[in-house]
């Protein structure tokens, strides 16, 4: 019956076009093709590679944390990427955290504890701008959710510097040419710029690409720490619903059998 | 039977005792048990029940989110991320609420589309239809204010742009905008009142939904043939036939919903809303949520501020008068050979508007938006009134039962009303 | 649901096709089994949905990870007490006099409503660390300041409903059922404790 096909088509179009409208809008913005990096967490069932997350945290800690905060994370969250309780305590104790006021009404610094938030590199945004030539280094807590392309974009950005810039491009004073940054001129100097910048404990060769990839994976975990739980729960719930749907449909067929 | 008590037909003593004093069971039995429902519904008739379920999901998740949300400009963004990270199952409740808004619009848009295709807005269901349009408007207001609450960049700039629409009103526009803001820009007072109203409006929606259902149960449901049931042979009791059919639809809907929530929760959102609101920097390309895109395209298609705002609101307001614009006596488009194709074109046109709304305001999208806007209104204002005069509808079937059974003999047993027995 | 509450009167518009008679008992059994299976599955689903909502009201991870509190004992003179905040509740830290310690130790356990030796309630003499929350209905007892009423046993007195605690924080008289609770704490040095 053609009417039926039409209706099915209309329904399918309604659903699919509705779903496509939003990303269509996003694609229009940049017009820069971001290369696809293969990550362990890609796809519907991907999970995090704990070793990679730990390497990524090391890169964040030794390179990015000088300018970029992650104010939504606490040191205790690092248990998730496979650090032991003692390791977390040691990492936290490596930072001086402001606390107070004490009995004299003064703020004071003390070694960090697992329950503390990640220490912020600057006291406030104005201090951050003052130290960075007027540019504000964004907080990285949810950065992969806040950028089109997510982890792929972060990785591309970190390896996308070109010095000297392509012929015919003038880069402003204090700016750097980056293939993947919207507008191509970025205030951040290449943060990961030489192989071996970080000494990995697990013996992984610290190439620029490897370090960029590891820190992108770490930032993805930071933005979506629930990713693995979410997907595992999703599989169970959808399987349950499919079985329930089958049973309900069978009941429906039985009940309607006398009518048709 | 004591005088003053309702004549209850239930035999369970507890149920009977309550029912005699407050006949809710009789009412439920009448409205959702034996309620005579056309026997020929297709799965499009699931979407009313789906919308009802969706409203319940939104209210339940919303109440639990509100327990952990802080409506303050300096805390709102972080409190939402705290829900995502620290509150037990907070990520689940928040993602269900966030994607539930999109699911709600998908379900309601299909529900409205079904009403338009099968002529459910025509007499005697005009008021039922108008209440539906009221629900749709309330949903849009609720969704808009809810989107402001996480206080990301899109929240802030969406709120700024949408509230500024009212500044197009001559003379009092600016005063109205200041009133909406509670200040001289979108700021903490705005966030606070939006939270308050976002909590309130869903219950208003629930109230109008009750009226919508009350009106439905006076006129009875329309059906794919668009002809009224002529007797018991044309209808089935709502339970178990449509309770079970709705259940099938509800589970399919939950599967789609679960896929969004668990596997691509941010697919329909915009990355910019994970950047905390910054009143000093507008994002390069601001777009509303996908369900506002068609109306946003109409707004941008008009090169005049007031004109654009009027057209945008008019595109929904026109639905209120649809029952009087379409004077054709035939409801279902199945029997309207011309209207059917022009309505399907209108549907495609709606998606074109949606697409253009998501694109930057430049060529060719501006021209396409203008043409699409013209067809959107032309369909209602020119095509439908004209077709009522010139279209020759196909012959209508004699009755629902006849059509369903392809003119076969009398329906065994169905014509006789019998007491409901347990199978 | 509604079919189990079926009214005995007949209603218009109800199809007789619903009856089992047309199909015989075997069909009916099969349908009943399917209904039962689908119904139980749906019930499990609803139950599973309820849990995340309820659990979301339990303490969140950041609340559970709340910081421990350090207390410097050096400035607390003998006979004095300080109150510090820990997990949103007051903790009493009391530098007891030798006489107070002796009183606490001398009480025969048989006289106590909630028998507990003083030595089981302190880490190091003479320091007493207890939660400042009356075990009756949660008020904060008096007795921290020298001018406060300390009750009949020299410890604390809860003004809400008249519970008397002794110098070991044990309940001696009044409606409270148990002794003031001792939080988890340890000495990090001779003059410093960490609570939690």
CSV table of N, CA and C in Angstrom, one decimal, chain A residues 63-136:
chain,number,residue,atom,x,y,z
A,63,UNK,N,53.2,19.7,31.4
A,63,UNK,CA,53.2,20.6,30.3
A,63,UNK,C,52.1,21.6,30.5
A,64,UNK,N,50.8,21.1,30.4
A,64,UNK,CA,49.7,22.0,30.2
A,64,UNK,C,49.4,22.8,31.5
A,65,UNK,N,49.6,22.1,32.7
A,65,UNK,CA,49.1,22.6,34.0
A,65,UNK,C,49.8,24.0,34.3
A,66,UNK,N,50.9,24.3,33.6
A,66,UNK,CA,51.6,25.6,33.9
A,66,UNK,C,50.6,26.7,33.6
A,67,UNK,N,49.7,26.6,32.6
A,67,UNK,CA,48.8,27.6,32.2
A,67,UNK,C,47.3,27.3,32.3
A,68,UNK,N,47.0,26.0,32.1
A,68,UNK,CA,45.6,25.6,32.0
A,68,UNK,C,45.2,24.9,33.3
A,69,UNK,N,44.1,25.4,33.9
A,69,UNK,CA,43.5,24.7,35.1
A,69,UNK,C,42.6,23.6,34.7
A,70,UNK,N,42.2,22.8,35.7
A,70,UNK,CA,41.1,21.8,35.5
A,70,UNK,C,40.3,21.9,36.8
A,71,UNK,N,39.5,23.0,36.9
A,71,UNK,CA,39.0,23.3,38.2
A,71,UNK,C,37.9,22.3,38.6
A,72,UNK,N,37.3,21.6,37.7
A,72,UNK,CA,36.2,20.7,38.0
A,72,UNK,C,36.7,19.3,38.5
A,73,UNK,N,38.0,19.1,38.4
A,73,UNK,CA,38.5,17.8,38.8
A,73,UNK,C,39.1,17.9,40.2
A,74,UNK,N,39.0,16.8,41.0
A,74,UNK,CA,39.7,16.7,42.2
A,74,UNK,C,40.8,15.6,42.1
A,75,UNK,N,41.8,15.6,43.0
A,75,UNK,CA,42.8,14.6,42.9
A,75,UNK,C,42.2,13.2,43.1
A,76,UNK,N,41.2,13.1,44.0
A,76,UNK,CA,40.6,11.8,44.2
A,76,UNK,C,40.1,11.2,42.9
A,77,UNK,N,39.7,12.0,41.9
A,77,UNK,CA,39.2,11.5,40.6
A,77,UNK,C,40.3,10.6,39.9
A,78,UNK,N,41.5,10.8,40.3
A,78,UNK,CA,42.6,10.1,39.6
A,78,UNK,C,42.6,8.6,39.9
A,79,UNK,N,41.9,8.2,41.0
A,79,UNK,CA,41.7,6.8,41.3
A,79,UNK,C,41.1,6.1,40.0
A,80,UNK,N,40.2,6.8,39.3
A,80,UNK,CA,39.6,6.3,38.1
A,80,UNK,C,40.5,5.9,37.0
A,81,UNK,N,41.7,6.6,36.9
A,81,UNK,CA,42.6,6.3,35.8
A,81,UNK,C,43.6,5.3,36.2
A,82,UNK,N,43.4,4.7,37.4
A,82,UNK,CA,44.2,3.5,37.8
A,82,UNK,C,45.3,3.9,38.8
A,83,UNK,N,45.3,5.1,39.4
A,83,UNK,CA,46.2,5.4,40.4
A,83,UNK,C,45.7,4.8,41.8
A,84,UNK,N,46.7,4.3,42.6
A,84,UNK,CA,46.3,3.8,43.9
A,84,UNK,C,46.0,4.9,44.8
A,85,UNK,N,45.4,4.6,46.0
A,85,UNK,CA,45.1,5.6,47.0
A,85,UNK,C,46.4,6.4,47.4
A,86,UNK,N,47.5,5.6,47.6
A,86,UNK,CA,48.7,6.2,48.0
A,86,UNK,C,49.3,7.1,46.9
A,87,UNK,N,49.2,6.7,45.7
A,87,UNK,CA,49.7,7.5,44.6
A,87,UNK,C,48.9,8.8,44.5
A,88,UNK,N,47.6,8.7,44.6
A,88,UNK,CA,46.7,9.9,44.6
A,88,UNK,C,47.2,10.8,45.7
A,89,UNK,N,47.4,10.3,46.9
A,89,UNK,CA,47.8,11.1,48.0
A,89,UNK,C,49.1,11.8,47.7
A,90,UNK,N,50.0,11.0,47.1
A,90,UNK,CA,51.3,11.6,46.8
A,90,UNK,C,51.2,12.7,45.7
A,91,UNK,N,50.4,12.5,44.7
A,91,UNK,CA,50.2,13.5,43.7
A,91,UNK,C,49.6,14.8,44.4
A,92,UNK,N,48.6,14.6,45.2
A,92,UNK,CA,48.0,15.7,45.8
A,92,UNK,C,49.0,16.5,46.7
A,93,UNK,N,49.8,15.7,47.5
A,93,UNK,CA,50.7,16.3,48.4
A,93,UNK,C,51.8,17.1,47.7
A,94,UNK,N,51.9,16.9,46.4
A,94,UNK,CA,52.9,17.6,45.6
A,94,UNK,C,52.5,19.0,45.3
A,95,UNK,N,51.3,19.4,45.7
A,95,UNK,CA,50.8,20.8,45.4
A,95,UNK,C,50.5,21.5,46.7
A,96,UNK,N,50.8,22.8,46.7
A,96,UNK,CA,50.4,23.6,47.9
A,96,UNK,C,49.1,24.2,47.6
A,97,UNK,N,48.1,23.9,48.5
A,97,UNK,CA,46.8,24.4,48.3
A,97,UNK,C,46.4,25.4,49.3
A,98,UNK,N,45.8,26.5,48.8
A,98,UNK,CA,45.4,27.5,49.8
A,98,UNK,C,44.2,27.1,50.6
A,99,UNK,N,44.3,27.3,51.9
A,99,UNK,CA,43.3,27.0,52.8
A,99,UNK,C,43.1,28.1,53.8
A,100,UNK,N,42.2,28.0,54.7
A,100,UNK,CA,42.0,29.0,55.7
A,100,UNK,C,40.6,29.7,55.7
A,101,UNK,N,40.4,30.7,56.4
A,101,UNK,CA,41.4,31.3,57.3
A,101,UNK,C,41.7,30.5,58.6
A,102,UNK,N,42.9,30.7,59.1
A,102,UNK,CA,43.3,30.0,60.3
A,102,UNK,C,42.8,30.8,61.5
A,103,UNK,N,43.3,30.4,62.7
A,103,UNK,CA,42.8,31.1,63.9
A,103,UNK,C,43.2,32.6,64.0
A,104,UNK,N,44.2,32.9,63.2
A,104,UNK,CA,44.6,34.3,63.2
A,104,UNK,C,43.9,35.1,62.0
A,105,UNK,N,43.0,34.4,61.3
A,105,UNK,CA,42.3,35.1,60.2
A,105,UNK,C,43.1,35.2,59.0
A,106,UNK,N,44.2,34.4,58.9
A,106,UNK,CA,45.1,34.5,57.7
A,106,UNK,C,44.8,33.3,56.8
A,107,UNK,N,44.9,33.5,55.5
A,107,UNK,CA,44.9,32.3,54.6
A,107,UNK,C,46.3,31.7,54.6
A,108,UNK,N,46.4,30.4,54.4
A,108,UNK,CA,47.7,29.8,54.5
A,108,UNK,C,47.7,28.6,53.4
A,109,UNK,N,48.9,28.2,53.2
A,109,UNK,CA,49.0,27.1,52.2
A,109,UNK,C,49.4,25.8,52.9
A,110,UNK,N,48.9,24.7,52.5
A,110,UNK,CA,49.2,23.4,53.0
A,110,UNK,C,49.3,22.4,51.9
A,111,UNK,N,49.9,21.3,52.1
A,111,UNK,CA,50.0,20.3,51.1
A,111,UNK,C,48.6,19.8,50.7
A,112,UNK,N,48.4,19.5,49.4
A,112,UNK,CA,47.1,19.0,48.9
A,112,UNK,C,46.7,17.7,49.5
A,113,UNK,N,45.3,17.5,49.5
A,113,UNK,CA,44.8,16.2,49.9
A,113,UNK,C,43.9,15.7,48.8
A,114,UNK,N,43.6,14.4,48.8
A,114,UNK,CA,42.8,13.8,47.7
A,114,UNK,C,41.5,14.5,47.4
A,115,UNK,N,40.9,15.1,48.5
A,115,UNK,CA,39.6,15.7,48.3
A,115,UNK,C,39.7,17.1,47.7
A,116,UNK,N,40.9,17.6,47.5
A,116,UNK,CA,41.1,19.0,47.0
A,116,UNK,C,40.9,19.0,45.5
A,117,UNK,N,40.4,20.1,45.0
A,117,UNK,CA,40.3,20.3,43.5
A,117,UNK,C,41.7,20.5,43.0
A,118,UNK,N,41.9,20.2,41.7
A,118,UNK,CA,43.2,20.5,41.0
A,118,UNK,C,43.5,22.0,41.3
A,119,UNK,N,44.8,22.2,41.6
A,119,UNK,CA,45.3,23.5,41.9
A,119,UNK,C,45.2,24.3,40.6
A,120,UNK,N,44.7,25.5,40.7
A,120,UNK,CA,44.6,26.4,39.5
A,120,UNK,C,45.9,27.2,39.3
A,121,UNK,N,46.4,27.3,38.1
A,121,UNK,CA,47.7,27.9,37.9
A,121,UNK,C,47.7,29.4,38.2
A,122,UNK,N,46.5,30.0,38.0
A,122,UNK,CA,46.4,31.5,38.3
A,122,UNK,C,45.3,31.8,39.3
A,123,UNK,N,45.5,32.8,40.0
A,123,UNK,CA,44.5,33.2,41.0
A,123,UNK,C,43.2,33.5,40.4
A,124,UNK,N,43.2,34.2,39.3
A,124,UNK,CA,41.9,34.5,38.6
A,124,UNK,C,42.2,34.8,37.1
A,125,UNK,N,41.1,35.0,36.4
A,125,UNK,CA,41.3,35.2,34.9
A,125,UNK,C,42.2,36.4,34.6
A,126,UNK,N,42.1,37.5,35.3
A,126,UNK,CA,42.9,38.6,35.0
A,126,UNK,C,44.4,38.3,35.2
A,127,UNK,N,44.7,37.6,36.2
A,127,UNK,CA,46.1,37.2,36.4
A,127,UNK,C,46.6,36.3,35.3
A,128,UNK,N,45.7,35.4,34.8
A,128,UNK,CA,46.0,34.5,33.7
A,128,UNK,C,46.3,35.3,32.5
A,129,UNK,N,45.5,36.3,32.2
A,129,UNK,CA,45.7,37.1,31.0
A,129,UNK,C,47.0,37.9,31.1
A,130,UNK,N,47.2,38.4,32.3
A,130,UNK,CA,48.4,39.2,32.5
A,130,UNK,C,49.7,38.4,32.2
A,131,UNK,N,49.6,37.1,32.6
A,131,UNK,CA,50.8,36.3,32.4
A,131,UNK,C,50.9,35.7,31.0
A,132,UNK,N,49.9,35.9,30.2
A,132,UNK,CA,49.9,35.2,28.9
A,132,UNK,C,49.6,36.2,27.8
A,133,UNK,N,50.2,37.4,27.9
A,133,UNK,CA,50.1,38.3,26.8
A,133,UNK,C,48.7,38.7,26.4
A,134,UNK,N,47.8,38.7,27.4
A,134,UNK,CA,46.4,39.1,27.1
A,134,UNK,C,45.5,38.0,26.8
A,135,UNK,N,46.1,36.8,26.5
A,135,UNK,CA,45.2,35.6,26.1
A,135,UNK,C,44.9,34.8,27.3
A,136,UNK,N,43.6,34.3,27.4
A,136,UNK,CA,43.2,33.5,28.5
A,136,UNK,C,43.3,32.0,28.2
